[in-house]
mmCIF file of C-alpha atoms in Angstrom:
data_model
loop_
_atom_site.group_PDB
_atom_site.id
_atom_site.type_symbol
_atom_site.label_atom_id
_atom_site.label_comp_id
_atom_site.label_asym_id
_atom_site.label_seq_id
_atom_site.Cartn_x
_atom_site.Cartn_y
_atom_site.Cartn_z
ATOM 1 C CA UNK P 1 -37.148 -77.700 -33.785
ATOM 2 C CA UNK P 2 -34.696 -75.335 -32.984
ATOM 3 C CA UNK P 3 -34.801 -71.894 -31.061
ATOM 4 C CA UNK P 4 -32.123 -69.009 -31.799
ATOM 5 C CA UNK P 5 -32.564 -66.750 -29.117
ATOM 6 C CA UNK P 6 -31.385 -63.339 -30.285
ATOM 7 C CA UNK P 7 -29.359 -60.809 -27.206
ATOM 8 C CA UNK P 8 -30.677 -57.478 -27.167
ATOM 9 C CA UNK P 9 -28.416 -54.827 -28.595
ATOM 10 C CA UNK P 10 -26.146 -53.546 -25.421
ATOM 11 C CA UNK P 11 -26.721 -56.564 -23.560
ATOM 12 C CA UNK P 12 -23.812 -58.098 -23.811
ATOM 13 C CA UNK P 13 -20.937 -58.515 -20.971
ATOM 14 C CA UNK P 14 -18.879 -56.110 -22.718
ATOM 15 C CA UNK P 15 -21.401 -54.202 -23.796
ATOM 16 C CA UNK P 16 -22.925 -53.693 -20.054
ATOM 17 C CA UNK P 17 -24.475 -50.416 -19.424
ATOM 18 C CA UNK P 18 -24.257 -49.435 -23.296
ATOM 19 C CA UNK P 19 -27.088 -47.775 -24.777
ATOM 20 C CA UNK P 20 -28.242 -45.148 -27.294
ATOM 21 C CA UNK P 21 -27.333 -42.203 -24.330
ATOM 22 C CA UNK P 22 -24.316 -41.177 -22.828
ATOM 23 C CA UNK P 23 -22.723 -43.347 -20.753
ATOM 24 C CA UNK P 24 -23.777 -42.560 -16.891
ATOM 25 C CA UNK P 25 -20.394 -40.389 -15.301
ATOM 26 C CA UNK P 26 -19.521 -38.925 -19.010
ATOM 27 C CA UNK P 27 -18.015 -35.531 -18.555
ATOM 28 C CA UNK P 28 -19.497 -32.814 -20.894
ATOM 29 C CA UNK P 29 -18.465 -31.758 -23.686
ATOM 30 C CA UNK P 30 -15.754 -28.894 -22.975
ATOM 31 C CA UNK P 31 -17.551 -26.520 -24.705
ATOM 32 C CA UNK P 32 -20.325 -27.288 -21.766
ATOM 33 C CA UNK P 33 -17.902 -26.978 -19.116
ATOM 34 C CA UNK P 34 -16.236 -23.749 -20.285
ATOM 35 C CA UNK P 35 -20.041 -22.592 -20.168
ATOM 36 C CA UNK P 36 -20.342 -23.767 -16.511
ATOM 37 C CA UNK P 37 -17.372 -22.449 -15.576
ATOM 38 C CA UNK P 38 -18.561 -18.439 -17.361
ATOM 39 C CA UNK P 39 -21.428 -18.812 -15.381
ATOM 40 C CA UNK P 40 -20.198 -19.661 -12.021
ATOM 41 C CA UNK P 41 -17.709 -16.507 -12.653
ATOM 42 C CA UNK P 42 -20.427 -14.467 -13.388
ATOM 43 C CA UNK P 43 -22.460 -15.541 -10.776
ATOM 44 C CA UNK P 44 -19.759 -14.683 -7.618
ATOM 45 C CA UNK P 45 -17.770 -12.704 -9.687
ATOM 46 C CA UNK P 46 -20.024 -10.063 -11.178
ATOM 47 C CA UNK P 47 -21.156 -8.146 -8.222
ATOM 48 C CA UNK P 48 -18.084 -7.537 -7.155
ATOM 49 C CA UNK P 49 -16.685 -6.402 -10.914
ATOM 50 C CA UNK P 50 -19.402 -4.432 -11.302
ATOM 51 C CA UNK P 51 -18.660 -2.273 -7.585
ATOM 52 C CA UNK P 52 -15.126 -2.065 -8.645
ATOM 53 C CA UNK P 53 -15.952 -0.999 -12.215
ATOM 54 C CA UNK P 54 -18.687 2.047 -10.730
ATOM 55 C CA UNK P 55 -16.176 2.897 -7.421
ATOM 56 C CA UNK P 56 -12.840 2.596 -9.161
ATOM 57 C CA UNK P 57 -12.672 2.299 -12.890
ATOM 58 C CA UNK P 58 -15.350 4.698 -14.401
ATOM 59 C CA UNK P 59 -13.609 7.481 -11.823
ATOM 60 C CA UNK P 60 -10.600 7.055 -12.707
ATOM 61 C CA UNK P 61 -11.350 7.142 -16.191
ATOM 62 C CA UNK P 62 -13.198 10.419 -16.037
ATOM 63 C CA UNK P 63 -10.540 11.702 -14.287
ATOM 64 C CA UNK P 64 -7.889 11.160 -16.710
ATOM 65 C CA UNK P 65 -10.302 12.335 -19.001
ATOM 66 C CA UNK P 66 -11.390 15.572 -17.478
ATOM 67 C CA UNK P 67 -7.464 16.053 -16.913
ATOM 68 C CA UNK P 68 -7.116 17.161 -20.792
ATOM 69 C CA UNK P 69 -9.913 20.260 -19.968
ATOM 70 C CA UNK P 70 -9.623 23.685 -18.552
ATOM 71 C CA UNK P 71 -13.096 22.830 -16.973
ATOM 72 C CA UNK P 72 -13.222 24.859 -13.828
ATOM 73 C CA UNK P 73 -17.310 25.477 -12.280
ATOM 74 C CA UNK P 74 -16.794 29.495 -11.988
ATOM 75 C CA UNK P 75 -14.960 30.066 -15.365
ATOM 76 C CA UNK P 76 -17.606 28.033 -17.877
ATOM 77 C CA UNK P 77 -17.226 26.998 -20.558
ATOM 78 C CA UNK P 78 -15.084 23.687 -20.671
ATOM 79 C CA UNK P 79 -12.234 22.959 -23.454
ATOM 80 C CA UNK P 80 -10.701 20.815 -24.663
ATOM 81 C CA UNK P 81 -7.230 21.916 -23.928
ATOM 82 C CA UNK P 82 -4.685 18.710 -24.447
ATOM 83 C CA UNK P 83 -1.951 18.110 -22.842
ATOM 84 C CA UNK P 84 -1.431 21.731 -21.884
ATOM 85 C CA UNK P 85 -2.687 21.284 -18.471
ATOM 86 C CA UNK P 86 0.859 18.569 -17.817
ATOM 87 C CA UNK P 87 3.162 20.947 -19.739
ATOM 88 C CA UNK P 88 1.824 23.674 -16.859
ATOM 89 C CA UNK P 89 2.501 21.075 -14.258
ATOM 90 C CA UNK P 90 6.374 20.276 -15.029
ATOM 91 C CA UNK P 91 7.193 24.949 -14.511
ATOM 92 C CA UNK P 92 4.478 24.701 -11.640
ATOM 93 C CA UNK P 93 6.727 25.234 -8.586
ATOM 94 C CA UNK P 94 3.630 24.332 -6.032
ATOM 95 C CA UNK P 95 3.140 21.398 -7.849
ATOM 96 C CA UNK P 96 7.131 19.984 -7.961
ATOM 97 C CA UNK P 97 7.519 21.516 -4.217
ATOM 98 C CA UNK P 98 4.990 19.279 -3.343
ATOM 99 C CA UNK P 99 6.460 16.632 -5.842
ATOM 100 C CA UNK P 100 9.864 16.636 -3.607
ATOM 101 C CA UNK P 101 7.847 17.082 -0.306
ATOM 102 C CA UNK P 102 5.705 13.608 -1.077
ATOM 103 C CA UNK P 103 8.734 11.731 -2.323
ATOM 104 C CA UNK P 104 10.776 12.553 1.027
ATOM 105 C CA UNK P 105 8.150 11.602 3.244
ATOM 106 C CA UNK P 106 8.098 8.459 1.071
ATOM 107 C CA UNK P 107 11.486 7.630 1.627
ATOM 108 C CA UNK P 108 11.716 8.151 5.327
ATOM 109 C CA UNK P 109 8.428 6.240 5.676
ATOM 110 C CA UNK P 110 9.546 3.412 3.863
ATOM 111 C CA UNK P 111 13.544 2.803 5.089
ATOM 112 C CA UNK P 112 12.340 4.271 8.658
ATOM 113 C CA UNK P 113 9.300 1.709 8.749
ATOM 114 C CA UNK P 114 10.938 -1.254 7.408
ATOM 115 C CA UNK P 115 13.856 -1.074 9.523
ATOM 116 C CA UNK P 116 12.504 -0.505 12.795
ATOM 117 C CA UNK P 117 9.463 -2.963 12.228
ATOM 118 C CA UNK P 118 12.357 -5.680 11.701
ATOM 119 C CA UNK P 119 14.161 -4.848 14.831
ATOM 120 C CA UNK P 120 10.926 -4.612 16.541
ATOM 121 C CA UNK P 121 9.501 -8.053 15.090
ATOM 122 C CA UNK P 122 13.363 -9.713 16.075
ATOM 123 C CA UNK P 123 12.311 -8.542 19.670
ATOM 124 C CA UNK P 124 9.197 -9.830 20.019
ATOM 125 C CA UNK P 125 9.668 -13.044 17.986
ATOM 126 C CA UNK P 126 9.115 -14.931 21.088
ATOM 127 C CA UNK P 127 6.800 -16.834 23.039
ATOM 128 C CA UNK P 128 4.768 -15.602 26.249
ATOM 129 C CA UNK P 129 1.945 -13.459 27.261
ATOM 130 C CA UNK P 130 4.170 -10.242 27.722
ATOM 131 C CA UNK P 131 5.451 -10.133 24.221
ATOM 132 C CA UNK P 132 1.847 -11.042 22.995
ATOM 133 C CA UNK P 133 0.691 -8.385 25.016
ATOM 134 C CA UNK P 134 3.241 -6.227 23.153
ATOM 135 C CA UNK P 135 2.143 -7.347 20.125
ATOM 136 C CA UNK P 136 -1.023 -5.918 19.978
ATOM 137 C CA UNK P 137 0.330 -2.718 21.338
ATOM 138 C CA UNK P 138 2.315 -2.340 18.287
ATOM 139 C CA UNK P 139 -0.422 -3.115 15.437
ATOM 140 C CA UNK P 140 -3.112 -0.812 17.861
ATOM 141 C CA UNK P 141 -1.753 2.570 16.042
ATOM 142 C CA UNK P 142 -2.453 0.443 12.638
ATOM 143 C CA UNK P 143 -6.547 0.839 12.993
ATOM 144 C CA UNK P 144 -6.646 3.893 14.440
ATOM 145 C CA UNK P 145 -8.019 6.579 12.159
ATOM 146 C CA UNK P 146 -5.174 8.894 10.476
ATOM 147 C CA UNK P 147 -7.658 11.891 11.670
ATOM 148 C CA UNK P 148 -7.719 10.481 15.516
ATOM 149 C CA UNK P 149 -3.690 9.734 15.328
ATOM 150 C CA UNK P 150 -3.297 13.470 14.120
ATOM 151 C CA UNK P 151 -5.051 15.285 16.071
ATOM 152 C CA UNK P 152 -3.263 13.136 19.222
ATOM 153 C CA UNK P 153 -0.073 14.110 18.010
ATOM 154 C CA UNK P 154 -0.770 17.873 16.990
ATOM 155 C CA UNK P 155 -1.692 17.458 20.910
ATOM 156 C CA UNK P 156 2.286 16.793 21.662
ATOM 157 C CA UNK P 157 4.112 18.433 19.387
ATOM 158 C CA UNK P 158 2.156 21.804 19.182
ATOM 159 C CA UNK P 159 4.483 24.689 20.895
ATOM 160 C CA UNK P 160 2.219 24.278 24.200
ATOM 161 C CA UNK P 161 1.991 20.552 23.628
ATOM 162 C CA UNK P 162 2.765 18.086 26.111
ATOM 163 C CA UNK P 163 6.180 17.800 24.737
ATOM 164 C CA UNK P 164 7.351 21.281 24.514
ATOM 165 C CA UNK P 165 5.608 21.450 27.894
ATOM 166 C CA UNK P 166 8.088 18.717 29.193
ATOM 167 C CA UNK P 167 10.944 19.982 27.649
ATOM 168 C CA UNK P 168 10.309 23.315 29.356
ATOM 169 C CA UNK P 169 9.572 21.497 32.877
ATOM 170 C CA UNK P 170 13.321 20.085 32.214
ATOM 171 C CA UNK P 171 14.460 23.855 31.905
ATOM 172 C CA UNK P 172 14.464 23.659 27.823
ATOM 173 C CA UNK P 173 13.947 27.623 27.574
ATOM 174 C CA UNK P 174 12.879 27.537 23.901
ATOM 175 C CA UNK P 175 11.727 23.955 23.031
ATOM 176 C CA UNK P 176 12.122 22.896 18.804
ATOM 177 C CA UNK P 177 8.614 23.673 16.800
ATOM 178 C CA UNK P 178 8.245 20.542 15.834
ATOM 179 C CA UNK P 179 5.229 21.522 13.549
ATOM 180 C CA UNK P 180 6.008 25.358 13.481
ATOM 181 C CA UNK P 181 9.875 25.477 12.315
ATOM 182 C CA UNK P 182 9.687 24.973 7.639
ATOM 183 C CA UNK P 183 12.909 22.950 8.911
ATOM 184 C CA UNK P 184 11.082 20.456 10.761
ATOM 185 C CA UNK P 185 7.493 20.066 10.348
ATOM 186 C CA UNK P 186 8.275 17.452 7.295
ATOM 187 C CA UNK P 187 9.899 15.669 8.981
ATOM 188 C CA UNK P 188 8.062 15.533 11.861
ATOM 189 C CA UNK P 189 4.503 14.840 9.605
ATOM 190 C CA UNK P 190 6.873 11.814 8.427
ATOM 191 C CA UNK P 191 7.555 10.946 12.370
ATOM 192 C CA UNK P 192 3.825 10.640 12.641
ATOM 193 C CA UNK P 193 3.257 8.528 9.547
ATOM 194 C CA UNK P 194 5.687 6.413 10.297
ATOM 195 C CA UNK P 195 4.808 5.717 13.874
ATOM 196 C CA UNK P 196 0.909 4.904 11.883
ATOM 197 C CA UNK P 197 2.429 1.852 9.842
ATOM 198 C CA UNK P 198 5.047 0.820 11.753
ATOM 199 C CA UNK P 199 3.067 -2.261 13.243
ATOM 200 C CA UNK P 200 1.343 -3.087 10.105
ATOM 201 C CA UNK P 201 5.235 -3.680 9.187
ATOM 202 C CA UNK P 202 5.831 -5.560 12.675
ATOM 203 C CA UNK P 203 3.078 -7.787 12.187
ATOM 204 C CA UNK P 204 4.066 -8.824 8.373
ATOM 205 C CA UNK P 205 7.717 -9.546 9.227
ATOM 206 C CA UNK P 206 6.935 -11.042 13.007
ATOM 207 C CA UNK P 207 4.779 -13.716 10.311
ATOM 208 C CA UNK P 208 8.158 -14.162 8.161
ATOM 209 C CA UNK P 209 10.051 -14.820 10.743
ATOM 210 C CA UNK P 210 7.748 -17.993 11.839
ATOM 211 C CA UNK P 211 7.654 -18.778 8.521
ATOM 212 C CA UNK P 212 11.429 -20.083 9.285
ATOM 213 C CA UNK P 213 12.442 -23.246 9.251
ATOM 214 C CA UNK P 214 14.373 -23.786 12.625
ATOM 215 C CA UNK P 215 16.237 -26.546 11.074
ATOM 216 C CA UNK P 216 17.775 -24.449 8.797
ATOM 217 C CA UNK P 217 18.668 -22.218 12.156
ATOM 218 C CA UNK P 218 20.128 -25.075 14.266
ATOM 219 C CA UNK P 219 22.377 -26.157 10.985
ATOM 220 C CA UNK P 220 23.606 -22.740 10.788
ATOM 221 C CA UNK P 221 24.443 -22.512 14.634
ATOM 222 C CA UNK P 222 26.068 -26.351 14.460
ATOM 223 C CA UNK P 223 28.100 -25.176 11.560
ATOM 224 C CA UNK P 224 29.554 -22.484 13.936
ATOM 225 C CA UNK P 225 27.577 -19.274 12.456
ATOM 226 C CA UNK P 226 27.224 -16.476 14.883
ATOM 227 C CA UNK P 227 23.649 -14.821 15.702
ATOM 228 C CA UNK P 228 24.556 -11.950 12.610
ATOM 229 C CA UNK P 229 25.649 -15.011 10.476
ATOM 230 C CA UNK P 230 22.499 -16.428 10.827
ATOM 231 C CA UNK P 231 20.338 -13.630 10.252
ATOM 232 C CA UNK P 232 22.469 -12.691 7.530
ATOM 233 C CA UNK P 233 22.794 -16.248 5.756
ATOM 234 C CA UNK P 234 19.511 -17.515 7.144
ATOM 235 C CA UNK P 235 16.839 -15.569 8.301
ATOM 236 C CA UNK P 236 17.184 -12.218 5.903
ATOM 237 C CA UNK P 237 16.665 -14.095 2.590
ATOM 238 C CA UNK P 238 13.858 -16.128 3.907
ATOM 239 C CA UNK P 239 12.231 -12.485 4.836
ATOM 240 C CA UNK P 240 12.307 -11.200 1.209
ATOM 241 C CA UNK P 241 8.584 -11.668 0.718
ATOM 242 C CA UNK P 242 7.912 -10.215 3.922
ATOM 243 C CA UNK P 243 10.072 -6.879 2.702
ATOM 244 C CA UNK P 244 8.397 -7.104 -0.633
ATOM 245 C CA UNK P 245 5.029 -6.556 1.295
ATOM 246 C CA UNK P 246 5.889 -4.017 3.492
ATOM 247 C CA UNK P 247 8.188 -2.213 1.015
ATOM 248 C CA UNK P 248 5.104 -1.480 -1.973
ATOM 249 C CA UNK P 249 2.317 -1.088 0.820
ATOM 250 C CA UNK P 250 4.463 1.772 2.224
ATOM 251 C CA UNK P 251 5.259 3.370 -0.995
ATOM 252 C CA UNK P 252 1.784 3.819 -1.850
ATOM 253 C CA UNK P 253 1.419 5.229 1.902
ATOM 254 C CA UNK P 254 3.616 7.370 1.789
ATOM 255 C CA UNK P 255 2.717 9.042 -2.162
ATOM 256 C CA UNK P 256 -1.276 8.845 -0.810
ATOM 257 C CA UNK P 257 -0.263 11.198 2.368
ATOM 258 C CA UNK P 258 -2.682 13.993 2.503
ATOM 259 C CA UNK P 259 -4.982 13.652 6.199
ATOM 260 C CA UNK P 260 -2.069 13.976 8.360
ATOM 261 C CA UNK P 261 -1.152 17.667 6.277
ATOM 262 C CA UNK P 262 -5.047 18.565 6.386
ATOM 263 C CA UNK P 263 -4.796 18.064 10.028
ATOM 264 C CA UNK P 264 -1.691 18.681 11.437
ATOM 265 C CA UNK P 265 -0.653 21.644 9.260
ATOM 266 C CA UNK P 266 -2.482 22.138 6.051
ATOM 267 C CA UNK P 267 0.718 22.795 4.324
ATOM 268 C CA UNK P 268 2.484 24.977 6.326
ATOM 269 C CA UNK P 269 3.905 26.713 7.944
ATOM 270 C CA UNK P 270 4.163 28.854 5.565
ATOM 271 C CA UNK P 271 3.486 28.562 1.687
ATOM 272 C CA UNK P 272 3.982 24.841 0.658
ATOM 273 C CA UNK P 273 6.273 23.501 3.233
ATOM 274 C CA UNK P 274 4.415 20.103 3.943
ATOM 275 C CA UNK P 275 2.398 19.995 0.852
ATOM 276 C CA UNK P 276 2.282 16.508 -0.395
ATOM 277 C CA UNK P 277 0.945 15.927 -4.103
ATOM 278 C CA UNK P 278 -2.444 14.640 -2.738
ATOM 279 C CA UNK P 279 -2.864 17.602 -0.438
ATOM 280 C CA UNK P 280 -2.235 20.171 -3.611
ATOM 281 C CA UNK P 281 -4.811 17.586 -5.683
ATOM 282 C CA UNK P 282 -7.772 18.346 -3.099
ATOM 283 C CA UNK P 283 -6.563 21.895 -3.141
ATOM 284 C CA UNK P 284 -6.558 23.033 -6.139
ATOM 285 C CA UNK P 285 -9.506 20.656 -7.389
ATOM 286 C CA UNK P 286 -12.042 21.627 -4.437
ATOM 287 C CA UNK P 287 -10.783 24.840 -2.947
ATOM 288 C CA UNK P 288 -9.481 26.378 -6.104
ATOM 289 C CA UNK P 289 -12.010 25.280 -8.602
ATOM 290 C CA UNK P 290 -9.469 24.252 -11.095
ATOM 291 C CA UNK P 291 -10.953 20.777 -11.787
ATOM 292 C CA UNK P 292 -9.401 19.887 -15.110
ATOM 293 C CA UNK P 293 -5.814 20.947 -13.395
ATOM 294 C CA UNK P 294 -6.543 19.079 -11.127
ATOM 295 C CA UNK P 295 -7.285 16.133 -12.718
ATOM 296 C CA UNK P 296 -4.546 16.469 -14.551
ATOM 297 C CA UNK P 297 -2.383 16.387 -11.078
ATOM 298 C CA UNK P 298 -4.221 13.847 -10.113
ATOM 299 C CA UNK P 299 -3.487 11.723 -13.178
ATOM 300 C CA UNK P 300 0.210 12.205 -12.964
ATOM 301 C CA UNK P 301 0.183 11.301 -9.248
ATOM 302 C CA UNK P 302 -1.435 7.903 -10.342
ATOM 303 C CA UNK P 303 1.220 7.112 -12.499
ATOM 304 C CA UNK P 304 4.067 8.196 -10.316
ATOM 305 C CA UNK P 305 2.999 5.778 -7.977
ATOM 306 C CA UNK P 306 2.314 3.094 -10.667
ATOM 307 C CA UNK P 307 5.313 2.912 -12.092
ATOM 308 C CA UNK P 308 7.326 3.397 -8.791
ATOM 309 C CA UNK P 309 5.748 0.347 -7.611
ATOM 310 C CA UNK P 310 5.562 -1.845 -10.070
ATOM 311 C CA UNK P 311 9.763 -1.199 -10.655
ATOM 312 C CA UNK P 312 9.837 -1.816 -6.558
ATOM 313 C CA UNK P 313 7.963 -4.893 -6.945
ATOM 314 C CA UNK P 314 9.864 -6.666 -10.009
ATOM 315 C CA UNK P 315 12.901 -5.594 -8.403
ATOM 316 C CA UNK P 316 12.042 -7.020 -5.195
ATOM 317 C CA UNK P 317 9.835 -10.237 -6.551
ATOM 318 C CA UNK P 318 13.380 -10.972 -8.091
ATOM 319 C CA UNK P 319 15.457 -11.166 -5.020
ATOM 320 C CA UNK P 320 12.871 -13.305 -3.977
ATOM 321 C CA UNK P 321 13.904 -15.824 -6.439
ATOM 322 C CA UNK P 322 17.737 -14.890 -6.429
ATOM 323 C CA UNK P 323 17.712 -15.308 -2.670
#
């Protein structure tokens, strides 16, 4: 008598490990995974989104809003007025005064800050204690409050400051107002900015230039290239992302200027002389009352600076790759 001995379903060598589940190791289905993938978003994402969305987005939005109103708290009711409240701001001389005001403290910032923070980081882009030492000197004025850095140098360039002091010590009979003369307080508020960010810049470009390979240096110097040839054929183009960095972070520095003119010299002297667009904003908006026109200001001042550096940053993300 014979016995057929039958093999289990899934027993068989090539069948080893087969059964009526999923295999053990299958990936899910990528419907699952997009799931898991939503939920680990949500999970370490959302608290943030949400702060950002209640801090940033919801303002801003009922600020833009609230910009097409006449809504001012002493004069009720609030209209709806348009666009009336921009068409006031293009023949409102306080408002383009402090238009050209913020754009040439943005331009001296930025070519003043960029410029000297290279030189400074070519200095100091060496080894040592010292230049360590110096280092941290430079970036100190970076996390200093803009109040504290203000009211030191109101301190020194006052007409009894510790400057005009000096200057008189040295037999200067009538020392410059730095913050006194309409010629020069701009420029001096500028000064002061600039001296704020200039090791933010230091620090960005000191990390570009270690960020070059000294091969690349050595070739150069083989090849007969001079220390300008090298910076110029070598070192500058590998510093484009550096100037990219410093270049957008100080054009939104210098548009956003407004403690160093509440401190140093609230717009003056005189009517309007250092008025900066975010200075008139707070003025008009909280001293004035005029919240929808100031909205409105406000508004137009956020997209000034939007599309100023989002131009500055194509422009510049290109060299990048041209370079």
């Amino acid at each position: 008598m014979s016995v057929t001995l039958a093999r289990p379903t899934g027993a068989g060598p090539g069948n080893a490990g087969r059964g009526t589940g999923p295999p053990r190791g299958a990936r899910p289905p990528r419907a699952g995974r997009r799931l898991t993938k939503a939920l680990h978003f949500l999970t370490f994402g959302a608290p943030g989104l949400i702060v950002y969305l209640l801090l940033v987005l919801v303002p801003i939005a009922m600020t833009v809003r609230t910009g097409f109103t006449n809504r001012n708290p002493a004069n009720p009711p609030t209209h709806w007025v348009g666009l009336r409240n921009y068409k006031e701001l293009v023949h409102d001389p306080a408002f383009t005064g402090a238009l050209k005001n913020t754009l040439i403290v943005t331009l001296i910032v930025t070519v003043a800050a960029n410029v000297l923070g290279l030189f400074i980081a070519q200095l100091l882009d060496r080894s040592g204690w010292l230049y360590n030492a110096l280092r941290s000197v430079f970036f100190t004025p970076v996390v200093l409050s803009s109040v504290v850095v203000s009211v030191m140098w109101q301190a020194i360039l006052s007409d009894d400051g510790l400057l005009a002091s000096a200057l008189r010590g040295l037999g200067v009979e009538d020392p410059p107002g730095w913050l006194s003369d309409p010629d020069l307080a701009l420029y001096s508020v500028a000064f002061i900015i600039t001296w704020q960010v200039l090791g933010f810049c230091v620090v960005v470009y000191l990390a570009g230039l270690a960020a070059v390979p000294t091969e690349l240096l050595e070739a150069a110097e083989m090849d007969g290239a001079g220390r300008l040839s090298r910076f110029r054929h070598v070192t500058w183009p590998m510093l484009a992302p550096a100037l990219t960095i410093n270049t957008v972070m100080l054009l939104i520095t210098g548009f956003k200027t407004y403690d160093q003119i509440q401190v140093i010299t609230n717009g003056g002297p005189g009517s309007g002389t250092t008025s900066t667009v975010a200075f008139e904003v707070v003025q008009t908006t909280f001293t004035g009352n005029h919240i929808g026109y100031g909205s409105a200001m406000a508004t137009l001042m956020l997209m000034i600076i939007a599309v100023i550096s989002v131009v500055a940053l194509r422009f510049l993300q290109r060299r990048e790759v041209t370079q």
